[in-house]
CSV table of C-alpha atoms and ligand atoms in Angstrom, one decimal:
chain,number,residue,atom,x,y,z
L,932,MET,CA,7.4,-18.6,67.6
L,933,LEU,CA,6.0,-22.3,66.5
L,934,ARG,CA,2.5,-22.4,68.3
L,935,VAL,CA,1.3,-25.7,68.5
L,936,TRP,CA,-2.5,-26.6,67.7
L,937,GLU,CA,-3.6,-30.1,69.3
L,938,GLN,CA,-5.9,-32.3,67.6
L,939,PRO,CA,-8.2,-30.3,65.4
L,940,GLY,CA,-11.6,-31.9,64.3
L,941,PRO,CA,-13.6,-31.0,61.2
L,942,ALA,CA,-15.7,-28.9,62.9
L,943,ASP,CA,-12.7,-26.7,63.5
L,944,ILE,CA,-11.2,-26.6,59.9
L,945,ALA,CA,-12.5,-23.6,57.7
L,946,PRO,CA,-14.1,-25.5,54.3
L,947,ARG,CA,-13.0,-22.4,52.4
L,948,ILE,CA,-8.7,-22.2,52.0
L,949,ASN,CA,-8.8,-18.7,52.4
L,950,ASP,CA,-10.6,-18.6,55.1
L,951,PHE,CA,-8.4,-21.4,56.5
L,952,LEU,CA,-5.2,-19.7,55.9
L,953,ARG,CA,-6.3,-16.6,57.3
L,954,GLY,CA,-7.2,-18.3,60.6
L,955,LEU,CA,-4.0,-19.2,61.5
L,956,PRO,CA,-2.3,-17.3,63.9
L,957,GLY,CA,1.3,-17.6,62.4
L,958,PRO,CA,4.0,-20.5,62.1
L,959,ILE,CA,2.0,-23.4,63.6
L,960,ALA,CA,2.2,-27.3,64.3
L,961,ILE,CA,-0.7,-29.2,64.1
L,962,HIS,CA,-0.7,-32.6,66.0
L,963,VAL,CA,-3.0,-35.3,65.6
L,964,ALA,CA,-3.5,-38.5,67.2
L,965,GLY,CA,-2.9,-42.0,65.5
L,966,ARG,CA,-3.8,-45.4,65.8
L,967,ASP,CA,-0.4,-46.2,66.8
L,968,PRO,CA,0.6,-43.4,69.6
L,969,ALA,CA,4.3,-44.6,69.9
L,970,ARG,CA,5.2,-43.5,66.5
L,971,CYS,CA,5.3,-40.2,64.8
L,972,ARG,CA,5.7,-38.9,61.1
L,973,VAL,CA,6.3,-35.1,60.2
L,974,LEU,CA,4.9,-32.9,57.2
L,975,VAL,CA,6.8,-29.7,56.8
L,976,THR,CA,4.8,-27.6,54.1
L,977,LEU,CA,4.3,-23.8,53.0
L,978,SER,CA,7.5,-23.2,53.9
L,979,HIS,CA,7.0,-21.2,50.4
L,980,GLY,CA,4.0,-18.7,50.8
L,981,ASN,CA,3.2,-19.0,47.0
L,982,GLU,CA,3.3,-23.2,47.2
L,983,PRO,CA,-0.6,-23.9,48.5
L,984,SER,CA,-0.8,-27.6,47.4
L,985,GLY,CA,0.6,-28.9,50.8
L,986,LEU,CA,-1.7,-26.7,52.8
L,987,GLU,CA,-4.7,-27.4,50.7
L,988,ALA,CA,-4.2,-31.2,50.9
L,989,VAL,CA,-3.6,-30.8,54.6
L,990,GLN,CA,-7.0,-29.0,55.0
L,991,ARG,CA,-8.9,-31.4,52.6
L,992,TRP,CA,-7.2,-34.5,55.0
L,993,LEU,CA,-8.2,-32.4,58.1
L,994,LEU,CA,-11.5,-32.0,57.0
L,995,SER,CA,-12.1,-35.9,56.3
L,996,GLY,CA,-11.1,-36.7,59.8
L,997,THR,CA,-9.5,-39.5,58.9
L,998,GLN,CA,-7.3,-41.0,61.8
L,999,PRO,CA,-3.7,-41.5,60.8
L,1000,ALA,CA,-1.9,-44.7,61.5
L,1001,VAL,CA,0.6,-43.0,63.6
L,1002,ASN,CA,0.9,-39.7,65.5
L,1003,ILE,CA,1.0,-36.8,62.6
L,1004,VAL,CA,2.8,-33.6,63.0
L,1005,VAL,CA,2.0,-30.7,59.9
L,1006,ILE,CA,4.2,-27.6,60.4
L,1007,PHE,CA,3.0,-24.8,58.3
L,1008,GLY,CA,6.3,-22.4,58.3
L,1009,ALA,CA,5.6,-19.2,55.9
L,1010,VAL,CA,1.9,-18.7,56.9
L,1011,ALA,CA,2.8,-14.3,56.9
L,1012,ALA,CA,3.8,-14.8,53.6
L,1013,ALA,CA,0.9,-17.0,51.9
L,1014,ALA,CA,-1.5,-14.5,53.7
L,1015,ALA,CA,-0.1,-11.3,52.3
L,1016,GLU,CA,-1.9,-9.9,49.4
L,1017,PRO,CA,-2.3,-11.2,46.9
L,1018,LEU,CA,-2.7,-14.6,48.6
L,1019,PHE,CA,-0.1,-17.5,47.6
L,1020,PHE,CA,2.1,-15.0,45.6
L,1021,HIS,CA,5.2,-14.1,48.1
L,1022,ARG,CA,7.6,-17.0,48.2
L,1023,MET,CA,8.6,-15.1,51.2
L,1024,LEU,CA,7.9,-11.3,52.6
L,1025,PRO,CA,9.9,-8.6,50.9
L,1026,GLY,CA,13.1,-8.5,53.0
L,1027,GLU,CA,13.1,-11.6,54.4
L,1028,ARG,CA,15.5,-14.4,53.7
L,1029,ASP,CA,13.6,-17.6,52.0
L,1030,LEU,CA,12.8,-20.1,54.9
L,1031,ASN,CA,14.2,-22.9,53.1
L,1032,ARG,CA,17.7,-21.4,52.8
L,1033,CYS,CA,17.7,-20.9,57.0
L,1034,PHE,CA,17.9,-24.2,58.5
L,1035,THR,CA,21.6,-24.2,58.6
L,1036,PRO,CA,23.1,-21.9,61.3
L,1037,PRO,CA,23.3,-19.4,62.2
L,1038,TYR,CA,20.2,-18.5,63.2
L,1039,GLU,CA,20.5,-14.6,63.6
L,1040,ASP,CA,17.5,-13.5,61.9
L,1041,CYS,CA,13.6,-14.0,62.2
L,1042,GLN,CA,13.6,-16.6,59.4
L,1043,GLY,CA,16.4,-18.6,61.1
L,1044,GLU,CA,14.9,-18.4,64.6
L,1045,LEU,CA,11.5,-20.0,62.9
L,1046,ALA,CA,14.1,-22.6,61.2
L,1047,GLN,CA,15.5,-23.5,64.6
L,1048,ALA,CA,12.2,-23.6,66.2
L,1049,ILE,CA,11.1,-25.9,63.6
L,1050,LEU,CA,14.2,-28.2,63.7
L,1051,SER,CA,13.8,-28.4,67.7
L,1052,HIS,CA,10.1,-29.1,67.4
L,1053,ILE,CA,10.7,-31.9,64.9
L,1054,ARG,CA,13.5,-33.3,66.7
L,1055,ARG,CA,11.3,-33.3,70.2
L,1056,GLN,CA,8.8,-35.7,68.5
L,1057,ARG,CA,11.5,-38.3,67.4
L,1058,PRO,CA,9.9,-39.1,64.0
L,1059,GLU,CA,10.3,-42.1,62.0
L,1060,ALA,CA,10.4,-40.1,59.0
L,1061,VAL,CA,10.1,-36.3,57.8
L,1062,ILE,CA,8.7,-35.1,54.5
L,1063,ASP,CA,8.9,-31.6,53.0
L,1064,LEU,CA,6.2,-31.0,50.4
L,1065,HIS,CA,6.2,-28.0,47.9
L,1066,ASN,CA,5.3,-27.0,44.7
L,1067,THR,CA,7.3,-26.0,41.9
L,1068,SER,CA,7.3,-22.3,41.1
L,1069,GLY,CA,6.7,-23.0,37.4
L,1070,SER,CA,4.4,-25.7,35.9
L,1071,SER,CA,6.2,-29.4,36.3
L,1072,PRO,CA,5.7,-32.9,36.5
L,1073,ALA,CA,6.2,-34.1,40.3
L,1074,PHE,CA,9.4,-35.3,41.5
L,1075,ALA,CA,11.4,-35.9,44.9
L,1076,VAL,CA,14.7,-34.3,45.7
L,1077,THR,CA,17.0,-35.8,48.3
L,1078,CYS,CA,20.7,-35.6,49.7
L,1079,GLY,CA,21.6,-39.4,49.2
L,1080,ASP,CA,19.1,-42.3,48.1
L,1081,ALA,CA,19.1,-44.7,50.9
L,1082,PRO,CA,16.8,-47.1,50.7
L,1083,ALA,CA,14.1,-45.8,53.4
L,1084,GLN,CA,14.4,-42.3,51.3
L,1085,ARG,CA,13.5,-44.0,48.2
L,1086,GLN,CA,10.5,-45.9,50.1
L,1087,LEU,CA,9.1,-42.3,51.3
L,1088,VAL,CA,10.1,-40.6,47.8
L,1089,GLY,CA,7.7,-43.9,46.3
L,1090,LEU,CA,4.4,-42.5,48.4
L,1091,PHE,CA,4.3,-39.5,46.5
L,1092,VAL,CA,6.3,-39.5,43.1
L,1093,GLU,CA,8.2,-41.6,40.4
L,1094,GLN,CA,11.1,-39.3,39.8
L,1095,LEU,CA,13.9,-38.6,42.5
L,1096,VAL,CA,16.5,-36.0,42.2
L,1097,VAL,CA,19.7,-36.4,44.4
L,1098,THR,CA,21.5,-33.5,45.2
L,1099,ASP,CA,24.8,-32.5,46.4
L,1100,LEU,CA,24.2,-28.7,46.6
L,1101,ARG,CA,23.8,-27.4,50.4
L,1102,LEU,CA,21.6,-24.4,50.4
L,1103,GLY,CA,20.6,-24.3,54.2
L,1104,SER,CA,17.5,-26.5,53.5
L,1105,LEU,CA,15.2,-29.0,55.7
L,1106,MET,CA,16.2,-32.0,54.2
L,1107,GLU,CA,20.2,-31.1,54.8
L,1108,GLN,CA,19.4,-31.4,58.5
L,1109,GLU,CA,20.3,-34.2,60.7
L,1110,LEU,CA,16.8,-35.2,62.1
L,1111,GLY,CA,17.9,-38.7,62.9
L,1112,CYS,CA,15.3,-40.6,60.4
L,1113,PRO,CA,15.0,-40.4,56.6
L,1114,VAL,CA,14.0,-37.1,55.2
L,1115,VAL,CA,12.6,-36.4,51.6
L,1116,THR,CA,11.3,-32.9,49.6
L,1117,ILE,CA,8.7,-33.6,47.4
L,1118,GLU,CA,7.9,-31.2,44.6
L,1119,ALA,CA,4.2,-31.9,43.7
L,1120,GLY,CA,4.1,-29.7,40.6
L,1121,GLY,CA,3.6,-26.2,40.0
L,1122,SER,CA,0.5,-24.6,41.9
L,1123,GLN,CA,-1.5,-24.5,38.8
L,1124,ASP,CA,-1.1,-28.1,37.8
L,1125,GLU,CA,-3.9,-30.0,38.5
L,1126,GLN,CA,-1.6,-33.1,38.9
L,1127,ALA,CA,-0.1,-31.3,42.0
L,1128,GLU,CA,-3.5,-31.7,43.8
L,1129,VAL,CA,-3.8,-35.6,42.9
L,1130,THR,CA,0.2,-36.0,44.0
L,1131,ALA,CA,-0.1,-34.0,47.2
L,1132,ASP,CA,-3.5,-36.0,48.2
L,1133,ARG,CA,-2.3,-39.4,47.0
L,1134,GLY,CA,1.0,-38.9,48.9
L,1135,LEU,CA,-0.7,-37.7,52.1
L,1136,ALA,CA,-3.2,-40.5,52.3
L,1137,ARG,CA,-0.1,-42.9,51.9
L,1138,TYR,CA,2.0,-41.2,54.5
L,1139,PHE,CA,-0.4,-40.7,56.9
L,1140,GLY,CA,-2.8,-43.9,56.5
L,1141,GLU,CA,0.1,-46.8,55.8
L,1142,ASP,CA,1.0,-48.5,58.9
L,1143,ASP,CA,4.6,-49.2,57.7
L,1144,VAL,CA,5.5,-46.4,55.0
L,1145,PHE,CA,9.3,-48.5,54.5
L,1146,ALA,CA,7.2,-51.5,53.6
L,1147,GLN,CA,7.5,-51.3,49.7
L,1148,LEU,CA,9.9,-50.0,47.1
L,1149,ARG,CA,8.2,-48.7,44.3
L,1150,PRO,CA,10.1,-48.2,41.1
L,1151,ILE,CA,11.5,-44.6,40.7
L,1152,THR,CA,13.9,-42.9,38.1
L,1153,LEU,CA,17.0,-41.4,39.9
L,1154,PHE,CA,18.7,-38.1,38.6
L,1155,LYS,CA,21.6,-37.5,40.3
L,1156,HIS,CA,24.2,-34.3,40.7
L,1157,PRO,CA,22.2,-31.4,39.5
L,1158,LEU,CA,23.8,-28.2,38.5
L,1159,ARG,CA,22.0,-24.5,39.3
L,1160,LEU,CA,22.1,-21.9,36.8
L,1161,GLU,CA,22.0,-18.7,38.4
L,1162,LEU,CA,22.1,-15.0,36.9
L,1163,SER,CA,24.7,-12.7,37.7
L,1164,HIS,CA,24.5,-10.2,40.9
L,1165,HIS,CA,23.1,-7.5,38.9
L,1166,SER,CA,21.9,-8.8,35.9
L,1167,ARG,CA,18.3,-8.1,34.8
L,1168,ILE,CA,16.0,-10.8,34.0
L,1169,ASP,CA,12.3,-10.9,32.2
L,1170,TYR,CA,10.3,-13.8,30.2
L,1171,ALA,CA,9.0,-13.2,26.7
L,1172,GLN,CA,8.9,-14.3,23.1
L,1173,ARG,CA,11.4,-11.9,21.8
L,1174,ALA,CA,14.5,-10.3,23.2
L,1175,LEU,CA,13.5,-7.4,25.6
L,1176,HIS,CA,15.9,-4.3,25.2
L,1177,ASP,CA,15.8,-3.3,28.6
L,1178,ARG,CA,16.9,-6.3,30.3
L,1179,ASP,CA,20.3,-8.3,30.1
L,1180,ILE,CA,18.9,-11.4,29.6
L,1181,THR,CA,15.3,-12.5,28.0
L,1182,VAL,CA,14.5,-16.1,28.6
L,1183,ARG,CA,11.3,-17.7,26.4
L,1184,ASP,CA,8.2,-17.4,28.2
L,1185,ASP,CA,7.2,-21.1,27.7
L,1186,ILE,CA,10.2,-22.2,29.4
L,1187,GLU,CA,8.4,-24.3,31.9
L,1188,GLN,CA,7.6,-26.8,28.9
L,1189,PHE,CA,11.3,-27.9,29.2
L,1190,ASN,CA,10.5,-29.5,32.9
L,1191,PHE,CA,12.0,-32.7,33.0
L,1192,ALA,CA,12.3,-33.1,29.6
L,1193,PRO,CA,15.5,-33.6,27.9
L,1194,VAL,CA,16.3,-29.9,26.1
L,1195,HIS,CA,18.5,-30.6,23.4
L,1196,ALA,CA,21.6,-28.6,21.9
L,1197,GLY,CA,19.4,-27.2,19.0
L,1198,GLU,CA,16.9,-25.8,21.5
L,1199,MET,CA,16.8,-22.0,21.9
L,1200,LEU,CA,16.4,-21.0,25.5
L,1201,GLY,CA,16.4,-17.2,25.3
L,1202,TRP,CA,18.1,-13.8,24.3
L,1203,LEU,CA,21.5,-12.2,25.9
L,1204,ASP,CA,22.6,-8.6,25.4
L,1205,GLU,CA,26.2,-8.3,24.1
L,1206,ASP,CA,27.8,-9.3,27.8
L,1207,GLY,CA,26.3,-12.7,26.9
L,1208,LEU,CA,27.1,-15.5,28.9
L,1209,ASP,CA,28.6,-13.1,31.8
L,1210,HIS,CA,25.1,-12.5,33.1
L,1211,LEU,CA,25.0,-16.2,34.2
L,1212,LEU,CA,26.7,-18.4,36.4
L,1213,ILE,CA,26.5,-22.1,37.7
L,1214,SER,CA,26.5,-23.2,41.1
L,1215,GLY,CA,26.5,-26.8,42.5
L,1216,GLY,CA,29.1,-29.6,42.5
L,1217,PRO,CA,32.6,-30.0,44.3
L,1218,ASP,CA,34.2,-28.0,40.9
L,1219,ASP,CA,33.5,-24.5,39.4
L,1220,HIS,CA,31.6,-24.8,36.3
L,1221,PRO,CA,32.1,-21.5,34.0
L,1222,PRO,CA,28.7,-21.1,31.9
L,1223,VAL,CA,30.5,-22.2,28.9
L,1224,GLU,CA,30.6,-25.4,29.7
L,1225,TYR,CA,27.3,-26.1,29.3
L,1226,PHE,CA,26.2,-22.9,27.1
L,1227,ARG,CA,26.9,-20.9,24.3
L,1228,VAL,CA,25.4,-17.6,22.7
L,1229,GLU,CA,25.0,-17.6,19.0
L,1230,ASP,CA,23.7,-14.6,17.3
L,1231,GLY,CA,22.6,-13.0,20.8
L,1232,GLN,CA,20.6,-16.5,21.6
L,1233,LEU,CA,21.3,-19.0,24.1
L,1234,TYR,CA,21.5,-22.8,23.7
L,1235,PRO,CA,22.8,-25.6,25.5
L,1236,ARG,CA,25.9,-27.3,24.3
L,1237,ARG,CA,24.6,-30.6,25.4
L,1238,THR,CA,21.4,-32.5,26.0
L,1239,LEU,CA,20.5,-30.9,29.1
L,1240,ARG,CA,17.3,-32.7,31.8
L,1241,VAL,CA,16.4,-29.5,33.0
L,1242,PHE,CA,13.9,-28.7,36.0
L,1243,MET,CA,12.5,-26.1,38.2
L,1244,ALA,CA,12.4,-23.6,35.4
L,1245,THR,CA,10.2,-20.7,36.2
L,1246,THR,CA,8.7,-17.6,34.8
L,1247,ARG,CA,8.9,-15.7,37.7
L,1248,PRO,CA,11.5,-13.1,37.6
L,1249,ASP,CA,11.6,-12.2,40.9
L,1250,ILE,CA,12.4,-16.1,41.8
L,1251,ALA,CA,15.1,-16.4,39.0
L,1252,ALA,CA,16.7,-13.5,40.4
L,1253,SER,CA,16.9,-14.3,43.7
L,1254,ASP,CA,16.9,-18.1,43.8
L,1255,CYS,CA,17.9,-19.5,40.3
L,1256,LEU,CA,16.6,-20.0,36.5
L,1257,PHE,CA,16.2,-23.7,36.7
L,1258,TYR,CA,18.3,-26.5,37.6
L,1259,PHE,CA,19.8,-29.2,35.2
L,1260,ILE,CA,21.6,-32.5,34.5
L,1261,PRO,CA,23.8,-33.0,31.4
L,1262,GLU,CA,22.8,-36.2,30.0
L,1263,ASP,CA,25.3,-38.8,29.0
I,2732,LIG,ZN1,9.3,-24.5,47.7
């Protein structure tokens, strides 16, 4: 289920990313021996097929032939989804579950079994740290997401980014699992953002290269307890510059500009048909939050009621429908 590739050298690595991807036999763990073979760090990436920045950064690092400080294990999960045409488009294969929602039991389908295999492989390494590296679906500044904000997690976050979202949401993702060491998720930004490449390369160089990744506490800004804005079950969504009449909700197609910016109450987010906020629901946190608590509709247009910090906004209708429109944190 999860193959192991021991110690590939630069000559084994295809220099073009598409060839490198197509050469992978499926989900795979790459092992590279470090200067200190008594310790291990794990990087999980490509858990979503449309998020290439981690794969690309690992490929560049493998091509460089650099010896890491400690043993490194890199795990690519959604190889098949990434390699399906068009390349790097499918978050997961049609009909399959999202791999990063499958790490909590039961492990009954093939994605669950793969998640379970990844977890056991990680636990066998007894790593000192696990990083799960993603792209955001839309254009965005880079940030980290963690469950909890222990100093060791903040030290790992600081290797990559300067903003951290601490979440209570439990979705079945890798970072929620007990792995015997600190775990953090890095969202390097959108796959089209040049900054995502810089973030991934710089973070990997530090994470693989530094003797002690817990030596420094770099300054980071914390955001706590995000909520998710989701689409109601059968509602139809799309993105445009005006209301689309065959959709229940149309979100403005430049919504990604708000990622990580404060969005004020006067900012119009999109258009709803006559059922209004019934097309939306909010999840996350211990309490129920009806959409009307944070949003209002005026003349068929959707506005926040108060300033919100928005992130993970996408303009992919399939991702908005299967995951969420965006995450948000109400500002004080
Ligand atoms: Zn992802």
